Coordinates of C-alpha atoms and ligand atoms in Angstrom, one line a residue:
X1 CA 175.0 94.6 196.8
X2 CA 175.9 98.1 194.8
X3 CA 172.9 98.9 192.7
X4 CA 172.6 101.1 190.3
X5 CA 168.5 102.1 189.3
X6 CA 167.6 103.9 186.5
X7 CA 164.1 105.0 186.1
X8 CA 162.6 106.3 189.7
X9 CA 159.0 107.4 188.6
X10 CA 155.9 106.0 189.9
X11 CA 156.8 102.0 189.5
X12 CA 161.3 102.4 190.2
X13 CA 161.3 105.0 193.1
X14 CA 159.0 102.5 195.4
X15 CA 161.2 99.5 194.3
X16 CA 164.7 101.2 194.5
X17 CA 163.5 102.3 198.0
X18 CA 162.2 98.3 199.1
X19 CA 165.9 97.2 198.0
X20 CA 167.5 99.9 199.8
X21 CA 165.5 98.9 203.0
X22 CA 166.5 95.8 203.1
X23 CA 170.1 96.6 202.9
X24 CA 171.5 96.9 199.2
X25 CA 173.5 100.0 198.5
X26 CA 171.2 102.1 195.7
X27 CA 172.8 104.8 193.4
X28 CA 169.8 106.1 191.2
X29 CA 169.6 108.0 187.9
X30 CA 166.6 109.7 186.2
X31 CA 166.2 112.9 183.7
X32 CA 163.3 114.4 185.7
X33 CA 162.2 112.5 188.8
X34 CA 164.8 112.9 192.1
X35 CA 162.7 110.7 194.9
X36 CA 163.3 111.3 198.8
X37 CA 165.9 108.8 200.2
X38 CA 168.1 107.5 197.3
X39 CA 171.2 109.4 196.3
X40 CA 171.2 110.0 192.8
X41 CA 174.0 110.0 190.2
X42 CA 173.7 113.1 187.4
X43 CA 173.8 110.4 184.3
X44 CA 173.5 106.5 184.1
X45 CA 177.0 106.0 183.8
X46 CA 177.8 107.6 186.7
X47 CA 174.9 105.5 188.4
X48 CA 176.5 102.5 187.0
X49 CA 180.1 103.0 187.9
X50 CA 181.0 100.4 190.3
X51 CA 177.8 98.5 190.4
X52 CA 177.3 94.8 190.1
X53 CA 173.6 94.7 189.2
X54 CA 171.7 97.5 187.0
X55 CA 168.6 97.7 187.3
X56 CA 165.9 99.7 185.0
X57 CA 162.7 100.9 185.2
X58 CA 161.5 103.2 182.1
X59 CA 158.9 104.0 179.9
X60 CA 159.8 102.2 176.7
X61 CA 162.0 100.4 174.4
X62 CA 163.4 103.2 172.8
X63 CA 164.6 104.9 176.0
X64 CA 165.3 101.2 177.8
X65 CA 167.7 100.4 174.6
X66 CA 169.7 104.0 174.9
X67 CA 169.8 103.5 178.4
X68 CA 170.9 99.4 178.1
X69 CA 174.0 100.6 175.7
X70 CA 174.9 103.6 178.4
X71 CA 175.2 100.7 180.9
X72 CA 177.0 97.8 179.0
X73 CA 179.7 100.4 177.3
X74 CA 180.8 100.8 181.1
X75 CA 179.7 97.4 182.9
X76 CA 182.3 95.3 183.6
X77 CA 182.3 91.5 182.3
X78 CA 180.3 89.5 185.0
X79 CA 177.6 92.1 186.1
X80 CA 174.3 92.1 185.3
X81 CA 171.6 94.2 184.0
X82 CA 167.9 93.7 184.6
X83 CA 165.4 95.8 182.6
X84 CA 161.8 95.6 184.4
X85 CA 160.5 97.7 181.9
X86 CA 157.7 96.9 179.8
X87 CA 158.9 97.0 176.4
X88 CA 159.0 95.0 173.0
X89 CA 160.1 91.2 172.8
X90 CA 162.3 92.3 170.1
X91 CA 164.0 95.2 171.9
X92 CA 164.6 92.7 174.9
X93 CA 166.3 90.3 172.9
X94 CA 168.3 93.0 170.9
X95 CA 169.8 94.0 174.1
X96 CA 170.1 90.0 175.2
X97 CA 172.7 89.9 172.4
X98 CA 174.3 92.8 173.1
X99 CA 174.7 92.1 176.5
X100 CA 175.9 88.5 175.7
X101 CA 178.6 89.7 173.6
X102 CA 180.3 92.0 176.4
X103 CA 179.5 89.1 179.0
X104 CA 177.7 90.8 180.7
X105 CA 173.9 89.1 182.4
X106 CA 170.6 90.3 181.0
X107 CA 167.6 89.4 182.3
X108 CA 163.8 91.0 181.1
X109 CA 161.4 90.9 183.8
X110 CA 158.6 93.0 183.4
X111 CA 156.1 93.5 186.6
X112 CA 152.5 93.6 186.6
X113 CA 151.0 94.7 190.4
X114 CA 151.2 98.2 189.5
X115 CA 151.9 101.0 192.0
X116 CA 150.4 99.8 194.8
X117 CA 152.2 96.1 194.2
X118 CA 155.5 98.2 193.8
X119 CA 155.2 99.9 197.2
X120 CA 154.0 97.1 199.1
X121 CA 156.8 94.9 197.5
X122 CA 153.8 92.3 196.2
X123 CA 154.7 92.7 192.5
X124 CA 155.2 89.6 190.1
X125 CA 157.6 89.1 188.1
X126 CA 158.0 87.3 184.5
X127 CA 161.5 86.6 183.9
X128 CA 163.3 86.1 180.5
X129 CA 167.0 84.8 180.5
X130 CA 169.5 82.4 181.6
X131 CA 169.1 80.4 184.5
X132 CA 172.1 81.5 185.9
X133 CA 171.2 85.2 185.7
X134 CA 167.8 84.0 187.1
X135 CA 169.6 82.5 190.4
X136 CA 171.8 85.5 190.6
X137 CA 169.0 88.0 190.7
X138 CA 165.9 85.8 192.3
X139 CA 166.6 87.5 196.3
X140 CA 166.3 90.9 194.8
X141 CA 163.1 90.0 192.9
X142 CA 162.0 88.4 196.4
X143 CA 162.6 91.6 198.2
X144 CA 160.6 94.0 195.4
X145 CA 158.0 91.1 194.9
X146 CA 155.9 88.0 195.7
X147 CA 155.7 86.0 192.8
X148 CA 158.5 85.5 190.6
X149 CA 158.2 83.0 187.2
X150 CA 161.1 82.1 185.3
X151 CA 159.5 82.1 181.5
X152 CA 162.8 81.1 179.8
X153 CA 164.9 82.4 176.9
X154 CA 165.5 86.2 177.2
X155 CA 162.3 88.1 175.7
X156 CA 160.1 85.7 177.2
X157 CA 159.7 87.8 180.4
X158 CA 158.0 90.3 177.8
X159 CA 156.3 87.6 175.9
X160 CA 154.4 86.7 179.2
X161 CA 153.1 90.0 180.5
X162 CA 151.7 91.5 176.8
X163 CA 150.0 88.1 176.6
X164 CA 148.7 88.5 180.2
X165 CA 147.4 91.5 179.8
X166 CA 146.3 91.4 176.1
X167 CA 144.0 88.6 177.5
X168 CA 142.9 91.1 180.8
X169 CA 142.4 93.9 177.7
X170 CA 139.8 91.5 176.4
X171 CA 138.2 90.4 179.4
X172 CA 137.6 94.2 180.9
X173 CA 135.6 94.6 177.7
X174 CA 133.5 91.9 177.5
X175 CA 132.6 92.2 181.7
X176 CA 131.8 96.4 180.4
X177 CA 130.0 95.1 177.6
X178 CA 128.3 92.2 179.5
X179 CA 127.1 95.1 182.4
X180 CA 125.5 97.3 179.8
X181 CA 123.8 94.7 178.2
X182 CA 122.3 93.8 181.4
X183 CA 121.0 97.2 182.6
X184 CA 119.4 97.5 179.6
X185 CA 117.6 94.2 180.0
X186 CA 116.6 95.6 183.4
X187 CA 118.9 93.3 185.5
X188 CA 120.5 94.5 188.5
X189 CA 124.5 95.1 188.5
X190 CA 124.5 93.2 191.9
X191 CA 122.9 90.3 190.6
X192 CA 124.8 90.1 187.5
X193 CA 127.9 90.2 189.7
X194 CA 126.6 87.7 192.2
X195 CA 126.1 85.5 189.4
X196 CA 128.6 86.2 186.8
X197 CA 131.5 86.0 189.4
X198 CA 130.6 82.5 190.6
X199 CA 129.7 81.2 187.0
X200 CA 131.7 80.5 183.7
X201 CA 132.0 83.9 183.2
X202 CA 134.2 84.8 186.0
X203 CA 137.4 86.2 185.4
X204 CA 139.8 88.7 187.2
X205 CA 138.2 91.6 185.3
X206 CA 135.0 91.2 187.6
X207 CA 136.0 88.8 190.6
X208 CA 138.7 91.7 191.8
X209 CA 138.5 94.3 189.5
X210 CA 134.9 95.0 189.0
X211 CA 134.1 97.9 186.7
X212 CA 130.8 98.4 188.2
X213 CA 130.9 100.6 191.5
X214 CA 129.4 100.0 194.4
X215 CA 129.2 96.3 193.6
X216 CA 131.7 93.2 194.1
X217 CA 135.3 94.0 196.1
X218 CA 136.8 97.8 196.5
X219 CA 138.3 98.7 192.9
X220 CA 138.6 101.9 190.9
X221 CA 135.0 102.2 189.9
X222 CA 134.5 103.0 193.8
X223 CA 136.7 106.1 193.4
X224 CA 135.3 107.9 190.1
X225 CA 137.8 105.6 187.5
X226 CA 140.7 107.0 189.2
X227 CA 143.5 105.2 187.9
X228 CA 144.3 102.1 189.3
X229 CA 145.7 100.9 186.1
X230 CA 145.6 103.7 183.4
X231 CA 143.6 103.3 180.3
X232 CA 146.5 104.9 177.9
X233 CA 149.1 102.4 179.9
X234 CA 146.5 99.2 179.0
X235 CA 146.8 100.8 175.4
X236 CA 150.3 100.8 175.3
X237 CA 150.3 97.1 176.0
X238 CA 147.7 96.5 173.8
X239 CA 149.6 97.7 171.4
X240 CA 153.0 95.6 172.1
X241 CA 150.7 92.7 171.8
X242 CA 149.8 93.6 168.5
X243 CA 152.9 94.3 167.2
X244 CA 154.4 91.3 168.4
X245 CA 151.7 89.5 167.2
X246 CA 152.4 91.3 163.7
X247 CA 155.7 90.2 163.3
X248 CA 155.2 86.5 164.5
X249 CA 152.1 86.1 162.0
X250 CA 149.7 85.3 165.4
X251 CA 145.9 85.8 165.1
X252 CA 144.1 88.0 167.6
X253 CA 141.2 89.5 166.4
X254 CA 140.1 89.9 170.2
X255 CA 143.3 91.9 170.9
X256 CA 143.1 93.9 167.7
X257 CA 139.5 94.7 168.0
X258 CA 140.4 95.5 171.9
X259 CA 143.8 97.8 170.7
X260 CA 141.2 99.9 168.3
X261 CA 138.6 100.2 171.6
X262 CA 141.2 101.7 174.3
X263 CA 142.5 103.8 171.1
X264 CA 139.2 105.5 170.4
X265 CA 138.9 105.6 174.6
X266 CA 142.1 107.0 175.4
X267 CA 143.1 109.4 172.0
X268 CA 139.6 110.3 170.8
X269 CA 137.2 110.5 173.4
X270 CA 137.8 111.6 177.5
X271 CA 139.8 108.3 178.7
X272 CA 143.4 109.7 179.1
X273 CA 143.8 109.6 182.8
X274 CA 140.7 107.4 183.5
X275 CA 141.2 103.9 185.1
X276 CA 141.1 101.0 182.2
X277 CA 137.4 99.7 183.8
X278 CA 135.9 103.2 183.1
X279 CA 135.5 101.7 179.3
X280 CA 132.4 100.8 181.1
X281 CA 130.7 104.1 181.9
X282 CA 131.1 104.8 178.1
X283 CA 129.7 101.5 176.8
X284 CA 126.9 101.9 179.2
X285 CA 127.0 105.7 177.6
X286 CA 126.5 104.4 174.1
X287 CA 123.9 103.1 172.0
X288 CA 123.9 100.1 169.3
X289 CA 124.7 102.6 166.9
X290 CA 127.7 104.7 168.2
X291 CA 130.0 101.6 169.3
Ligands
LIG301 P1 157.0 106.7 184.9 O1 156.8 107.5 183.7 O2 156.3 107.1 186.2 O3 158.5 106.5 185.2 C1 159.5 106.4 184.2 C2 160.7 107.2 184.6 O4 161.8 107.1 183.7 C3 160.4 108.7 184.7 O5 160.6 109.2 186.0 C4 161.3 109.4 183.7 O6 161.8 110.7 184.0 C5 162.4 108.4 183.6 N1 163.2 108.4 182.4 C6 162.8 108.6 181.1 N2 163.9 108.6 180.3 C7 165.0 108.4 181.1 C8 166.3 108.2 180.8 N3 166.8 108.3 179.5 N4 167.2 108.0 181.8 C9 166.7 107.9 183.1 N5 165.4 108.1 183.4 C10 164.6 108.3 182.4 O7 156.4 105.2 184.5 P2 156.1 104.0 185.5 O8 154.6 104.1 185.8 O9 157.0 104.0 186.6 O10 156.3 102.8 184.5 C11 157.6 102.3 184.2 C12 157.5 101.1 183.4 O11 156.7 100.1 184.1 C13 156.8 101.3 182.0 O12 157.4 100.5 181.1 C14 155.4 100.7 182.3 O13 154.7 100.2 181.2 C15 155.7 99.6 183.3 N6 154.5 99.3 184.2 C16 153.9 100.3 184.8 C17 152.8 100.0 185.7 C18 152.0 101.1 186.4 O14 151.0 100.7 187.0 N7 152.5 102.3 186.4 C19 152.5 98.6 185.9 C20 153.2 97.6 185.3 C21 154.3 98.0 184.5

């Protein structure tokens, strides 16, 4: 297939490259970033001329809309554009519609695996659109990943990973909280995991993720907080939650309260950079009073 891929930073390079491995013709586009090994176009219409399947990779709605009404005003009727960014359900659906109304395929399909998943080609994919699209552009979501769920309507795609990881926000908390609590009661991190990861209050956060280093499987605590998963990127989804949770009338006080925590972490205090589990070092850091 001719491909055009806009957005080659840290998650599209890896990806463009996977598809172009396994024998799809890749014509790339990106303001800044100009990866080893894929030929790149100077704007995204250029990237997009001639291409039957768009795919984009950027850093949020505002620049994934721009770039979505770059593509469709040149698309022909019949291709299709899939946006893997992670961006507002809204802005997904907005360019749905437009989309639909040139004929042209949209599908949102956000990833969560990170940068490892997106090199390794082990990323999973939560897809919003129509089940035709879906069919169309499932063997390139099987070449970039190994999990693929078809969510439904278009926006769901989005709906399904700021719920995912609204609920992984949450649960990194309480595991930080839960490990400070118990070195202060005196109780050894590598009982608490022992026990805590084979009782009710197991969850990915500490099974294979586990904020406290030196104990449980290899994760970023073992390297210093070195992201892994960025503490300003969990904010950034933390924050589509909420929004979307905003203008659907939803209450989560967990994801709120979680939001305001990686906001004071990442805007006020030395988290920028950090892995998302270092919110444990600073809770262990902290006393009753300066929470
Ligand atoms: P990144 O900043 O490394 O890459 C984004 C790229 O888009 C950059 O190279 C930038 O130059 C380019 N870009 C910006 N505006 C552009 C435009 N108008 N036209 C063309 N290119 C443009 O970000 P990333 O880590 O690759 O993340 C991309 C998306 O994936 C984000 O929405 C992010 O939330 C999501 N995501 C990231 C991770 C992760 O671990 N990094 C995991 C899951 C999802």
């Amino acid at each position: 297939m001719q491909i055009a891929f806009v957005g080659l930073g840290n998650m599209g390079a890896p990806m463009a490259l996977n598809l172009q491995k396994a024998g799809h013709k890749i014509t790339g586009f990106d303001t800044v970033a100009a990866p080893d090994g894929i030929a790149c176009a100077t704007s995204t219409t250029e990237a997009v001329c001639g291409a039957e399947v768009v795919i984009t990779m950027l850093p949020n709605g505002t620049i994934a809309r721009a770039v979505a009404d770059d593509a469709l005003a040149v698309l022909p009727e019949g291709a299709l554009l899939i946006d893997c960014s992670t961006i507002e359900v809204d802005a997904a659906r907005a360019i749905a519609e437009i989309a639909a109304a040139r004929g042209i395929g949209f599908l949102d399909a956000p990833v969560s695996g990170g940068v490892g998943g997106a090199a390794a080609g082990t990323l999973t994919f939560m897809v919003g659109g129509s089940e035709v699209d879906f069919a169309r552009a499932a063997p390139l979501f099987e070449i970039m990943g190994q999990k693929v769920v078809h969510c439904g309507a278009a926006g769901n795609g989005q709906t399904a990973k700021i719920c995912n990881n609204m609920i992984l926000g949450i649960t990194m908390i309480g595991t930080c909280e839960a490990f400070a609590l118990a070195d202060k009661l005196g109780l050894e991190r590598q009982a608490m995991f022992d026990v805590v990861s084979t009782s009710s209050g197991a969850s990915w956060s500490i099974n294979a993720y586990c904020p406290a280093p030196g104990v449980g499987p290899q994760s970023p605590a073992d390297n210093g907080y070195q992201a892994g998963f960025a503490a300003e990127l969990m904010l950034k989804d933390l924050r589509l939650s909420q929004d979307a949770a905003t203008a659907a009338d939803a209450a989560t006080p967990l994801g709120a309260l979680a939001e305001a925590i990686y906001a004071q972490f990442v805007e006020n205090e030395d988290g920028r950079g950090k892995d998302f589990s270092a919110i444990l070092p600073r809770l262990a850091a902290m006393g009753r009073k300066s929470t």
